Structure formats: C-alpha cells, structure tokens
Amino acid sequence: MSLPAAAQQVLNLLQQSPGFEGRNRALLQLGNQLPSFASEQRNDEDLVPGCDSQVWLRCERHAETLQFSASSDARLIRGLLACLLLRANGLTAAELALLDWPDWLTQLGLKQQLSPSRANGLNAVVQRMLLLSQAI
Amino acid sequence: MWHNDFPALAALAARGITYLDSAATAQKPAALLLALQTYLSQGAANVHRAGYRLADEVTSAFEACRDDVAAFIGAAQRDEIVFTRSATEAFNLLAYGLEAQINAGDELLLSPLEHHANLLPWQQLAARRGAKLVWLPISASGHIDMAAASALFTPRTKLLAVTQLSNVLGTLQPVRELCTLAAQHGALSVVDGAQGVVHSSVDVRALDCDFYVFSAHKLYGPDGLGVLYGRHHLLNQLPPWQFGGEMVLQVSRDSASFQAAPLRFEAGTPPISAVLALRASLAYLRTLDRSAVAAHEALLLQQLKTGLDQRAGVRRLGDSDAALVSFVVDGVHHADLAQLLDEQGIAVRSGQHCAHPLMATLGVAGSTRVSLGLYSQAADLERFFTALDNALALLQ
C-alpha cells in the first residue's frame, strides 16, 4: 500500500536530516505537526502505560479510517509520536494491523537512535493504537 | 586515579559511554571479579551446615565478611550484621519484624526525601496497624529542618526512618541529631545508608542509630546483597519473618525453634558468592585513602555544581553535599534531555528517582541526576557538559 501523504513528508524530512543535530531538529519540527489536544483535555483513561514520560492517546473513526491524536509535555517525544501518528492516520483498522512498525522506524533512521527504554515506550504507544483501533 | 581499578570503565569508554549513574549502581573493582572467579572456579559449597573441609572453608570466608562489614560501619558486634537480598528487603524485614510493636495511633516519623524503599514498607505498616505517618519538613536547600523536627517528636512517636544522604538531592541529613532525639523520646531509629555509606565513613555507634541499612551494589560490591545492622538486643526482639533452612535450631512436625540473630533472619541459602564478592570490595576500599577519595569527589562535585550554575535556565534541586546533583532546565522536559544525552553516550538518571513524594514536594515532574563514583574523572564531566550544551542548543 502507498504511503499517506503526511507519512511521505515525515519520511522525506527525516531522510534529508541526517546526523544528531539534523535528526533531532527534524523531530522537534515534527512535534509541532502532531495531531494533538490541549493538556486540559487529558484524561487518565487516555494515559498510555509503559512510557517513561506521560503520553495521552486518543482514537476517532472518520468513516472507515482512523484518526489518532496524542498529547505530551516533552517536545522530542511529540516528534516521535508524530512519526507514529502521521503514518497511521487515514488507515483502516485492518491496514493498521498489518503495518510493519520496525520497518517504518528503520526507514526513518530512528531504529538505531532509540534507547531500548525509549523503543519500549514507542512500542507501548503502538500497542495502544492497535487496541484502540479494535475497540471502536 | 582509581579509574584503572575498574575494568568496566575501559569497556564503557570503548563503546563511547560516559557513566554518571553510580548512585543507581556502581561499577565493580577488579578485586571483586577475581574473588568471584576464584570462588566459582575453585569449588562452591553451601555454608553453615556440611561437615567437610570445603564447606568449612567457604563458611569461614562467608562469616569473615560479616566481621569485615561490622568493622566497616563500626558495629559493636559481628552478630549485629544481617545479610539480606537487598536494602529493600532489609527495610521490609524491619517493617514486618516491628509490626507487633506498632499500634493504632502510633506515629512513624519520615522525611519527604525517602526513597520508596524506606517509605513504602512504613506506609503499608501504618496502614495495617492504623498508625500515622508524620513528615519532617525540609528546607529549600533540601535538609531536614531540625528546629521543626524536634517539635514533631511526641510520646506517640514509635519510629524514625530517615535517609543519611538523599538519592535525589545529594544532601547529607542531620542523622545523628535525629537519632538522639528519637532515643530521648523512646522511638526506634532506622537510617537508610544506601547512598551515605558510599560517600562517608560510617560509624553506626557514633550515629547512635538502632538500625542501619545499605546495599552492596552501590558500594562497589555485587548486586543481590543488602546489609542490615541492628543493635544486638533489638535484633533479637524481632521475630523471624521468613522461614526455611539455616535459620532453625530444632524442627518437629508441629513446631520449631529458631536461631538467634543474625542467622534467624537468613532463611535459605544466602547469596554466598555475593557475600564473598563484597568482602573483596571492602578489602579494596580499605587499601584506599578514604580522605583522598572524599577530596576527589568533593572537587568533582564542585566542578559539576559550578558547570550547571553557569548554564542559563538550569536549576539545581537543593544544594548537594556529596557525589550527586539533580537539576531541571526551564522549558525543557527531562525525558527529552535524557534522550539527547543518551544519544551522545551519557549515562545519567532521568525521571522521578524512586521518590515520587519528594518530586511532588519540590513541584517538579522529574529531573536529571548526575552521580559520581570514586572512579569518576573531570573528563567525564567535561563530556557531560559538552553533551548537555549540544542538547540544550536544540531544546532551549
């Protein structure tokens, strides 16, 4: 399946931004594009367990497709979340279930950069996305 | 200076890792590796039971560590030293052992600086017995306020549980004064020495505490081993809390009698290789000039504090006295900083440091903690500051 346009933009940006500084500047920039909601709208039931820093995640269905939004106080984490959400938004639940997340992170050049604990945190977000996509 | 005595540091350097998380666990001296290699390659045997020479040799070496630990912290007697699986287990042993002495309405005096290990056993004991936790106030610098503290001791105070050196703020606490106050009010005193024993010479009799707890792995020793010191008569008033082999005198089908302390608290096979390894670490530490170590650590601490203070937006939490500093940066989330420091090979602790109530008291969601060991070097801090500047250039 072809990449959603927003996901293609994420891929282009990160591939054009190598190195410590470039990659992290790109992630900070992506953090501003995260589909998000205000901190006042955070609910405990939206909190993703298993993250080092607090992340709130929601899912809505527009026709057949999923629209995730997330909230976090940490700017780089928001960038990482954007990498996940912009890849997933617009997919159907069936498409999301088939998505190869390790491959996506490898394409973005993030696989090697993430510490195991941060990778676990992202994995917790992915698991929550799958759970939410099946629940609604 | 003592850097070369710790083989892992060269391995970490080869991977580009700068280790500044010694308050979480310390790297191990070569002497420890040799002791483990020797024991495990020359023949393992269980302690305290078999009647053959190999087992006797291992038992002698194991019990010699008890003597060494007693001497290291100034205990009056060797049988005041109990080996546990961790410092956390030692606190739990105390909380269960003292349970019968705590009644509804009694007060347990704690500081908000406590690590969860010296908080949760007491919090849960209080909940089981209908007792109350009373909190010692701390000053802006992160020290227990003695003037306010003395007013909090009442006839209902049964126990004082305080840390000697905060694992978050690095502040040394007035433990001796507090233990004296506890004794005057007929309360028991428990001191968490997990950080304190690493960075100061401890004399439990001078501290005048009833119980003192630390873990081996922060003291350049092995993990899986904690130490509980208790005054002889107090230890023997505590009932055993775990039951099994080694801790019994006689067992019939329906009843049993138990050893005196310390063995009554060492049910099952103890961590023999860890005890032998700790003995080697203590022997290594005895070869060092501890005042030179303290001076070295003080110099590094000053370098760390000065460097942090020079950077805009960086705020230290409390005013550290020893070996570790926590800080926050205005407008920068500690998780983001942790990620960028990790990418640059800097190993520091980020988050709430197993001290949620303290972070709430300080009004911060989390912090970054840099902590030193005796093997830390000025160059480690220089690399940390370079990495910090790179990270803040992106995040600020």
PDB file of C-alpha atoms in Angstrom, chain B residues 7-273:
ATOM      1  CA  PRO B   7      37.792  -2.840  34.293  1.00  0.00           C
ATOM      2  CA  ALA B   8      34.282  -1.962  33.060  1.00  0.00           C
ATOM      3  CA  LEU B   9      35.252   1.681  32.634  1.00  0.00           C
ATOM      4  CA  ALA B  10      37.606   0.859  29.761  1.00  0.00           C
ATOM      5  CA  ALA B  11      34.891  -1.261  28.137  1.00  0.00           C
ATOM      6  CA  LEU B  12      32.374   1.562  28.512  1.00  0.00           C
ATOM      7  CA  ALA B  13      34.852   4.086  27.124  1.00  0.00           C
ATOM      8  CA  ALA B  14      35.396   1.841  24.100  1.00  0.00           C
ATOM      9  CA  ARG B  15      31.631   1.999  23.458  1.00  0.00           C
ATOM     10  CA  GLY B  16      31.657   5.767  23.876  1.00  0.00           C
ATOM     11  CA  ILE B  17      29.683   5.612  27.111  1.00  0.00           C
ATOM     12  CA  THR B  18      30.340   8.017  29.972  1.00  0.00           C
ATOM     13  CA  TYR B  19      28.937   6.515  33.156  1.00  0.00           C
ATOM     14  CA  LEU B  20      27.497   9.099  35.536  1.00  0.00           C
ATOM     15  CA  ASP B  21      24.873   6.980  37.274  1.00  0.00           C
ATOM     16  CA  SER B  22      26.857   5.498  40.149  1.00  0.00           C
ATOM     17  CA  ALA B  23      24.107   6.362  42.624  1.00  0.00           C
ATOM     18  CA  ALA B  24      21.969   3.773  40.828  1.00  0.00           C
ATOM     19  CA  THR B  25      24.688   1.151  40.890  1.00  0.00           C
ATOM     20  CA  ALA B  26      28.467   1.343  40.956  1.00  0.00           C
ATOM     21  CA  GLN B  27      30.996  -0.284  38.648  1.00  0.00           C
ATOM     22  CA  LYS B  28      33.000  -3.094  40.212  1.00  0.00           C
ATOM     23  CA  PRO B  29      36.702  -3.216  41.104  1.00  0.00           C
ATOM     24  CA  ALA B  30      38.925  -5.914  39.586  1.00  0.00           C
ATOM     25  CA  ALA B  31      39.340  -7.345  43.085  1.00  0.00           C
ATOM     26  CA  LEU B  32      35.650  -8.298  43.092  1.00  0.00           C
ATOM     27  CA  LEU B  33      35.926 -10.056  39.737  1.00  0.00           C
ATOM     28  CA  LEU B  34      38.916 -12.013  40.971  1.00  0.00           C
ATOM     29  CA  ALA B  35      37.131 -13.081  44.155  1.00  0.00           C
ATOM     30  CA  LEU B  36      34.127 -14.334  42.191  1.00  0.00           C
ATOM     31  CA  GLN B  37      36.341 -16.106  39.668  1.00  0.00           C
ATOM     32  CA  THR B  38      38.294 -17.748  42.463  1.00  0.00           C
ATOM     33  CA  TYR B  39      35.267 -18.930  44.416  1.00  0.00           C
ATOM     34  CA  LEU B  40      33.301 -20.159  41.430  1.00  0.00           C
ATOM     35  CA  SER B  41      36.269 -21.905  39.802  1.00  0.00           C
ATOM     36  CA  GLN B  42      37.794 -23.425  42.918  1.00  0.00           C
ATOM     37  CA  GLY B  43      34.700 -25.168  44.218  1.00  0.00           C
ATOM     38  CA  ALA B  44      31.364 -23.896  45.503  1.00  0.00           C
ATOM     39  CA  ALA B  45      29.909 -25.246  48.731  1.00  0.00           C
ATOM     40  CA  ASN B  46      26.995 -24.308  50.920  1.00  0.00           C
ATOM     41  CA  VAL B  47      27.597 -22.521  54.211  1.00  0.00           C
ATOM     42  CA  HIS B  48      26.789 -23.331  57.839  1.00  0.00           C
ATOM     43  CA  ARG B  49      25.926 -26.998  57.507  1.00  0.00           C
ATOM     44  CA  ALA B  50      28.054 -29.619  55.853  1.00  0.00           C
ATOM     45  CA  GLY B  51      30.798 -31.239  57.869  1.00  0.00           C
ATOM     46  CA  TYR B  52      33.522 -31.317  55.285  1.00  0.00           C
ATOM     47  CA  ARG B  53      36.541 -29.133  54.780  1.00  0.00           C
ATOM     48  CA  LEU B  54      35.495 -27.341  51.573  1.00  0.00           C
ATOM     49  CA  ALA B  55      32.231 -26.222  53.166  1.00  0.00           C
ATOM     50  CA  ASP B  56      34.082 -25.165  56.306  1.00  0.00           C
ATOM     51  CA  GLU B  57      36.445 -23.037  54.219  1.00  0.00           C
ATOM     52  CA  VAL B  58      33.577 -21.339  52.396  1.00  0.00           C
ATOM     53  CA  THR B  59      31.716 -20.790  55.676  1.00  0.00           C
ATOM     54  CA  SER B  60      34.799 -19.218  57.226  1.00  0.00           C
ATOM     55  CA  ALA B  61      35.213 -16.838  54.295  1.00  0.00           C
ATOM     56  CA  PHE B  62      31.488 -16.034  54.329  1.00  0.00           C
ATOM     57  CA  GLU B  63      31.492 -15.297  58.061  1.00  0.00           C
ATOM     58  CA  ALA B  64      34.704 -13.286  57.733  1.00  0.00           C
ATOM     59  CA  CYS B  65      32.731 -10.873  55.575  1.00  0.00           C
ATOM     60  CA  ARG B  66      30.376 -10.352  58.494  1.00  0.00           C
ATOM     61  CA  ASP B  67      33.389  -9.296  60.574  1.00  0.00           C
ATOM     62  CA  ASP B  68      34.556  -7.010  57.778  1.00  0.00           C
ATOM     63  CA  VAL B  69      31.163  -5.349  57.401  1.00  0.00           C
ATOM     64  CA  ALA B  70      30.889  -4.900  61.180  1.00  0.00           C
ATOM     65  CA  ALA B  71      34.303  -3.219  61.223  1.00  0.00           C
ATOM     66  CA  PHE B  72      33.491  -1.130  58.132  1.00  0.00           C
ATOM     67  CA  ILE B  73      30.480   0.536  59.768  1.00  0.00           C
ATOM     68  CA  GLY B  74      31.684   0.441  63.368  1.00  0.00           C
ATOM     69  CA  ALA B  75      29.222  -2.142  64.712  1.00  0.00           C
ATOM     70  CA  ALA B  76      29.917  -3.318  68.246  1.00  0.00           C
ATOM     71  CA  GLN B  77      29.441  -6.991  67.420  1.00  0.00           C
ATOM     72  CA  ARG B  78      29.608  -9.167  64.319  1.00  0.00           C
ATOM     73  CA  ASP B  79      26.189 -10.698  65.021  1.00  0.00           C
ATOM     74  CA  GLU B  80      24.604  -7.272  64.578  1.00  0.00           C
ATOM     75  CA  ILE B  81      25.104  -7.702  60.822  1.00  0.00           C
ATOM     76  CA  VAL B  82      22.345  -9.442  58.835  1.00  0.00           C
ATOM     77  CA  PHE B  83      22.798 -10.287  55.163  1.00  0.00           C
ATOM     78  CA  THR B  84      19.645  -9.735  53.086  1.00  0.00           C
ATOM     79  CA  ARG B  85      18.922  -9.931  49.357  1.00  0.00           C
ATOM     80  CA  SER B  86      18.790  -6.146  49.028  1.00  0.00           C
ATOM     81  CA  ALA B  87      18.451  -2.975  51.048  1.00  0.00           C
ATOM     82  CA  THR B  88      14.756  -3.030  50.141  1.00  0.00           C
ATOM     83  CA  GLU B  89      14.431  -6.475  51.713  1.00  0.00           C
ATOM     84  CA  ALA B  90      16.130  -5.191  54.863  1.00  0.00           C
ATOM     85  CA  PHE B  91      13.537  -2.410  55.232  1.00  0.00           C
ATOM     86  CA  ASN B  92      10.752  -4.916  54.710  1.00  0.00           C
ATOM     87  CA  LEU B  93      12.301  -7.252  57.287  1.00  0.00           C
ATOM     88  CA  LEU B  94      12.209  -4.379  59.770  1.00  0.00           C
ATOM     89  CA  ALA B  95       8.673  -3.302  58.910  1.00  0.00           C
ATOM     90  CA  TYR B  96       7.353  -6.836  59.378  1.00  0.00           C
ATOM     91  CA  GLY B  97       9.556  -7.558  62.389  1.00  0.00           C
ATOM     92  CA  LEU B  98       8.460  -4.395  64.187  1.00  0.00           C
ATOM     93  CA  GLU B  99       4.793  -4.795  63.311  1.00  0.00           C
ATOM     94  CA  ALA B 100       3.757  -6.126  66.730  1.00  0.00           C
ATOM     95  CA  GLN B 101       5.351  -3.074  68.375  1.00  0.00           C
ATOM     96  CA  ILE B 102       3.274  -0.592  66.344  1.00  0.00           C
ATOM     97  CA  ASN B 103      -0.282   0.097  67.470  1.00  0.00           C
ATOM     98  CA  ALA B 104      -3.205   2.216  66.330  1.00  0.00           C
ATOM     99  CA  GLY B 105      -2.488   5.912  66.836  1.00  0.00           C
ATOM    100  CA  ASP B 106       1.286   5.455  66.945  1.00  0.00           C
ATOM    101  CA  GLU B 107       3.334   7.811  64.821  1.00  0.00           C
ATOM    102  CA  LEU B 108       6.107   6.968  62.365  1.00  0.00           C
ATOM    103  CA  LEU B 109       8.357   9.901  61.548  1.00  0.00           C
ATOM    104  CA  LEU B 110       9.674  10.074  57.984  1.00  0.00           C
ATOM    105  CA  SER B 111      11.231  12.670  55.739  1.00  0.00           C
ATOM    106  CA  PRO B 112       9.863  13.513  52.279  1.00  0.00           C
ATOM    107  CA  LEU B 113      13.348  12.727  50.975  1.00  0.00           C
ATOM    108  CA  GLU B 114      12.930   8.991  51.392  1.00  0.00           C
ATOM    109  CA  HIS B 115      13.479   6.551  48.573  1.00  0.00           C
ATOM    110  CA  HIS B 116      10.407   4.372  48.061  1.00  0.00           C
ATOM    111  CA  ALA B 117      12.326   1.522  49.739  1.00  0.00           C
ATOM    112  CA  ASN B 118      12.356   3.443  53.029  1.00  0.00           C
ATOM    113  CA  LEU B 119       8.839   4.768  52.575  1.00  0.00           C
ATOM    114  CA  LEU B 120       6.524   2.048  51.289  1.00  0.00           C
ATOM    115  CA  PRO B 121       7.301  -0.596  53.964  1.00  0.00           C
ATOM    116  CA  TRP B 122       6.415   2.001  56.638  1.00  0.00           C
ATOM    117  CA  GLN B 123       3.420   3.380  54.748  1.00  0.00           C
ATOM    118  CA  GLN B 124       1.999  -0.133  54.411  1.00  0.00           C
ATOM    119  CA  LEU B 125       2.841  -0.997  58.035  1.00  0.00           C
ATOM    120  CA  ALA B 126       0.995   2.153  59.151  1.00  0.00           C
ATOM    121  CA  ALA B 127      -1.997   1.136  57.026  1.00  0.00           C
ATOM    122  CA  ARG B 128      -2.024  -2.384  58.544  1.00  0.00           C
ATOM    123  CA  ARG B 129      -1.783  -1.128  62.123  1.00  0.00           C
ATOM    124  CA  GLY B 130      -3.761   2.105  61.998  1.00  0.00           C
ATOM    125  CA  ALA B 131      -0.616   4.123  62.696  1.00  0.00           C
ATOM    126  CA  LYS B 132       0.100   7.552  61.262  1.00  0.00           C
ATOM    127  CA  LEU B 133       2.972   8.828  59.141  1.00  0.00           C
ATOM    128  CA  VAL B 134       4.345  12.187  60.271  1.00  0.00           C
ATOM    129  CA  TRP B 135       6.557  14.152  57.905  1.00  0.00           C
ATOM    130  CA  LEU B 136       9.721  16.032  58.832  1.00  0.00           C
ATOM    131  CA  PRO B 137       9.860  19.331  56.946  1.00  0.00           C
ATOM    132  CA  ILE B 138      12.814  20.087  54.673  1.00  0.00           C
ATOM    133  CA  SER B 139      14.398  23.427  53.901  1.00  0.00           C
ATOM    134  CA  ALA B 140      14.857  24.937  50.444  1.00  0.00           C
ATOM    135  CA  SER B 141      18.377  23.517  50.372  1.00  0.00           C
ATOM    136  CA  GLY B 142      16.983  20.013  50.868  1.00  0.00           C
ATOM    137  CA  HIS B 143      17.942  19.469  54.501  1.00  0.00           C
ATOM    138  CA  ILE B 144      15.667  18.305  57.288  1.00  0.00           C
ATOM    139  CA  ASP B 145      14.743  21.340  59.374  1.00  0.00           C
ATOM    140  CA  MET B 146      15.959  20.386  62.863  1.00  0.00           C
ATOM    141  CA  ALA B 147      14.116  23.165  64.680  1.00  0.00           C
ATOM    142  CA  ALA B 148      10.811  21.983  63.234  1.00  0.00           C
ATOM    143  CA  ALA B 149      11.782  18.329  63.602  1.00  0.00           C
ATOM    144  CA  SER B 150      12.272  18.438  67.346  1.00  0.00           C
ATOM    145  CA  ALA B 151       8.682  19.623  67.802  1.00  0.00           C
ATOM    146  CA  LEU B 152       7.357  16.626  65.878  1.00  0.00           C
ATOM    147  CA  PHE B 153       8.646  14.017  68.327  1.00  0.00           C
ATOM    148  CA  THR B 154       5.837  13.131  70.706  1.00  0.00           C
ATOM    149  CA  PRO B 155       5.138  10.315  73.166  1.00  0.00           C
ATOM    150  CA  ARG B 156       3.314   8.646  70.265  1.00  0.00           C
ATOM    151  CA  THR B 157       6.422   8.602  68.060  1.00  0.00           C
ATOM    152  CA  LYS B 158       7.476   4.970  67.769  1.00  0.00           C
ATOM    153  CA  LEU B 159       9.894   5.090  64.906  1.00  0.00           C
ATOM    154  CA  LEU B 160      12.097   7.440  62.909  1.00  0.00           C
ATOM    155  CA  ALA B 161      13.082   6.397  59.372  1.00  0.00           C
ATOM    156  CA  VAL B 162      15.413   8.757  57.513  1.00  0.00           C
ATOM    157  CA  THR B 163      17.981   8.742  54.786  1.00  0.00           C
ATOM    158  CA  GLN B 164      21.556   9.721  55.571  1.00  0.00           C
ATOM    159  CA  LEU B 165      22.202  11.096  52.077  1.00  0.00           C
ATOM    160  CA  SER B 166      19.349  11.925  49.704  1.00  0.00           C
ATOM    161  CA  ASN B 167      19.482   9.884  46.493  1.00  0.00           C
ATOM    162  CA  VAL B 168      17.835  12.774  44.644  1.00  0.00           C
ATOM    163  CA  LEU B 169      19.345  15.927  46.161  1.00  0.00           C
ATOM    164  CA  GLY B 170      22.695  14.676  47.444  1.00  0.00           C
ATOM    165  CA  THR B 171      22.043  16.428  50.750  1.00  0.00           C
ATOM    166  CA  LEU B 172      23.503  14.987  53.961  1.00  0.00           C
ATOM    167  CA  GLN B 173      20.927  14.855  56.728  1.00  0.00           C
ATOM    168  CA  PRO B 174      21.401  15.541  60.451  1.00  0.00           C
ATOM    169  CA  VAL B 175      21.022  11.861  61.203  1.00  0.00           C
ATOM    170  CA  ARG B 176      22.932  11.806  64.476  1.00  0.00           C
ATOM    171  CA  GLU B 177      20.839  14.622  65.963  1.00  0.00           C
ATOM    172  CA  LEU B 178      17.635  12.973  64.780  1.00  0.00           C
ATOM    173  CA  CYS B 179      18.614   9.567  66.203  1.00  0.00           C
ATOM    174  CA  THR B 180      19.456  11.194  69.530  1.00  0.00           C
ATOM    175  CA  LEU B 181      16.040  12.872  69.578  1.00  0.00           C
ATOM    176  CA  ALA B 182      14.407   9.543  68.746  1.00  0.00           C
ATOM    177  CA  ALA B 183      16.219   7.832  71.608  1.00  0.00           C
ATOM    178  CA  GLN B 184      15.181  10.595  74.016  1.00  0.00           C
ATOM    179  CA  HIS B 185      11.555  10.004  73.031  1.00  0.00           C
ATOM    180  CA  GLY B 186      11.775   6.239  73.244  1.00  0.00           C
ATOM    181  CA  ALA B 187      11.436   5.828  69.476  1.00  0.00           C
ATOM    182  CA  LEU B 188      13.427   3.434  67.328  1.00  0.00           C
ATOM    183  CA  SER B 189      15.628   4.877  64.597  1.00  0.00           C
ATOM    184  CA  VAL B 190      16.191   3.432  61.124  1.00  0.00           C
ATOM    185  CA  VAL B 191      18.780   5.023  58.855  1.00  0.00           C
ATOM    186  CA  ASP B 192      18.873   4.448  55.096  1.00  0.00           C
ATOM    187  CA  GLY B 193      22.597   4.398  54.354  1.00  0.00           C
ATOM    188  CA  ALA B 194      22.339   3.224  50.739  1.00  0.00           C
ATOM    189  CA  GLN B 195      23.985   6.421  49.454  1.00  0.00           C
ATOM    190  CA  GLY B 196      25.582   7.596  52.678  1.00  0.00           C
ATOM    191  CA  VAL B 197      27.797   4.565  53.225  1.00  0.00           C
ATOM    192  CA  VAL B 198      29.372   5.079  49.794  1.00  0.00           C
ATOM    193  CA  HIS B 199      30.497   8.653  50.332  1.00  0.00           C
ATOM    194  CA  SER B 200      31.375   8.946  54.001  1.00  0.00           C
ATOM    195  CA  SER B 201      32.967   6.876  56.724  1.00  0.00           C
ATOM    196  CA  VAL B 202      30.110   5.458  58.731  1.00  0.00           C
ATOM    197  CA  ASP B 203      30.206   4.692  62.434  1.00  0.00           C
ATOM    198  CA  VAL B 204      26.825   3.368  63.492  1.00  0.00           C
ATOM    199  CA  ARG B 205      27.647   3.791  67.169  1.00  0.00           C
ATOM    200  CA  ALA B 206      28.562   7.438  66.665  1.00  0.00           C
ATOM    201  CA  LEU B 207      25.363   7.910  64.662  1.00  0.00           C
ATOM    202  CA  ASP B 208      23.509   6.397  67.595  1.00  0.00           C
ATOM    203  CA  CYS B 209      21.022   4.679  65.291  1.00  0.00           C
ATOM    204  CA  ASP B 210      19.182   1.475  66.142  1.00  0.00           C
ATOM    205  CA  PHE B 211      19.167   0.135  62.583  1.00  0.00           C
ATOM    206  CA  TYR B 212      21.245   0.986  59.531  1.00  0.00           C
ATOM    207  CA  VAL B 213      20.629  -0.368  56.035  1.00  0.00           C
ATOM    208  CA  PHE B 214      22.653  -0.358  52.850  1.00  0.00           C
ATOM    209  CA  SER B 215      23.099  -2.330  49.649  1.00  0.00           C
ATOM    210  CA  ALA B 216      26.342  -3.858  48.449  1.00  0.00           C
ATOM    211  CA  HIS B 217      25.958  -2.951  44.789  1.00  0.00           C
ATOM    212  CA  LYS B 218      26.185   0.806  45.329  1.00  0.00           C
ATOM    213  CA  LEU B 219      29.287   0.288  47.485  1.00  0.00           C
ATOM    214  CA  TYR B 220      31.335  -1.132  44.577  1.00  0.00           C
ATOM    215  CA  GLY B 221      30.090  -4.580  45.553  1.00  0.00           C
ATOM    216  CA  PRO B 222      27.804  -7.181  43.979  1.00  0.00           C
ATOM    217  CA  ASP B 223      24.074  -6.924  43.466  1.00  0.00           C
ATOM    218  CA  GLY B 224      21.692  -9.311  45.197  1.00  0.00           C
ATOM    219  CA  LEU B 225      23.042  -8.445  48.636  1.00  0.00           C
ATOM    220  CA  GLY B 226      21.865  -5.983  51.248  1.00  0.00           C
ATOM    221  CA  VAL B 227      23.084  -5.362  54.779  1.00  0.00           C
ATOM    222  CA  LEU B 228      21.008  -4.714  57.868  1.00  0.00           C
ATOM    223  CA  TYR B 229      22.754  -3.539  61.012  1.00  0.00           C
ATOM    224  CA  GLY B 230      20.732  -3.628  64.215  1.00  0.00           C
ATOM    225  CA  ARG B 231      21.607  -3.240  67.851  1.00  0.00           C
ATOM    226  CA  HIS B 232      22.067  -6.711  69.278  1.00  0.00           C
ATOM    227  CA  HIS B 233      19.206  -6.698  71.777  1.00  0.00           C
ATOM    228  CA  LEU B 234      16.822  -5.055  69.296  1.00  0.00           C
ATOM    229  CA  LEU B 235      17.534  -7.554  66.558  1.00  0.00           C
ATOM    230  CA  ASN B 236      16.858 -10.407  68.930  1.00  0.00           C
ATOM    231  CA  GLN B 237      13.484  -8.907  69.859  1.00  0.00           C
ATOM    232  CA  LEU B 238      12.345  -9.175  66.249  1.00  0.00           C
ATOM    233  CA  PRO B 239      10.570 -12.359  65.237  1.00  0.00           C
ATOM    234  CA  PRO B 240      11.818 -14.118  62.127  1.00  0.00           C
ATOM    235  CA  TRP B 241       9.827 -13.175  59.028  1.00  0.00           C
ATOM    236  CA  GLN B 242      10.930 -15.781  56.515  1.00  0.00           C
ATOM    237  CA  PHE B 243      11.158 -19.436  57.392  1.00  0.00           C
ATOM    238  CA  GLY B 244      13.200 -22.281  55.990  1.00  0.00           C
ATOM    239  CA  GLY B 245      16.599 -23.868  56.211  1.00  0.00           C
ATOM    240  CA  GLU B 246      19.581 -22.419  58.122  1.00  0.00           C
ATOM    241  CA  MET B 247      17.538 -20.270  60.488  1.00  0.00           C
ATOM    242  CA  VAL B 248      16.292 -23.075  62.754  1.00  0.00           C
ATOM    243  CA  LEU B 249      17.561 -24.771  65.885  1.00  0.00           C
ATOM    244  CA  GLN B 250      15.084 -27.624  66.086  1.00  0.00           C
ATOM    245  CA  VAL B 251      12.119 -28.594  63.983  1.00  0.00           C
ATOM    246  CA  SER B 252       9.364 -31.059  64.760  1.00  0.00           C
ATOM    247  CA  ARG B 253       6.235 -31.763  62.760  1.00  0.00           C
ATOM    248  CA  ASP B 254       4.227 -29.117  64.583  1.00  0.00           C
ATOM    249  CA  SER B 255       6.695 -26.574  65.909  1.00  0.00           C
ATOM    250  CA  ALA B 256      10.159 -25.132  65.551  1.00  0.00           C
ATOM    251  CA  SER B 257      12.683 -23.062  67.443  1.00  0.00           C
ATOM    252  CA  PHE B 258      14.913 -20.542  65.773  1.00  0.00           C
ATOM    253  CA  GLN B 259      18.493 -19.324  65.840  1.00  0.00           C
ATOM    254  CA  ALA B 260      19.479 -16.026  67.392  1.00  0.00           C
ATOM    255  CA  ALA B 261      20.252 -13.073  65.113  1.00  0.00           C
ATOM    256  CA  PRO B 262      21.677 -12.820  62.550  1.00  0.00           C
ATOM    257  CA  LEU B 263      21.015 -16.361  61.302  1.00  0.00           C
ATOM    258  CA  ARG B 264      17.328 -16.276  62.260  1.00  0.00           C
ATOM    259  CA  PHE B 265      16.918 -13.657  59.531  1.00  0.00           C
ATOM    260  CA  GLU B 266      18.895 -15.562  56.913  1.00  0.00           C
ATOM    261  CA  ALA B 267      16.474 -18.299  55.907  1.00  0.00           C
ATOM    262  CA  GLY B 268      17.551 -20.407  52.965  1.00  0.00           C
ATOM    263  CA  THR B 269      20.878 -20.435  51.218  1.00  0.00           C
ATOM    264  CA  PRO B 270      22.269 -16.906  51.396  1.00  0.00           C
ATOM    265  CA  PRO B 271      23.893 -15.175  48.400  1.00  0.00           C
ATOM    266  CA  ILE B 272      27.258 -16.803  49.119  1.00  0.00           C
ATOM    267  CA  SER B 273      29.193 -15.618  46.083  1.00  0.00           C
TER     268      SER B 273
END
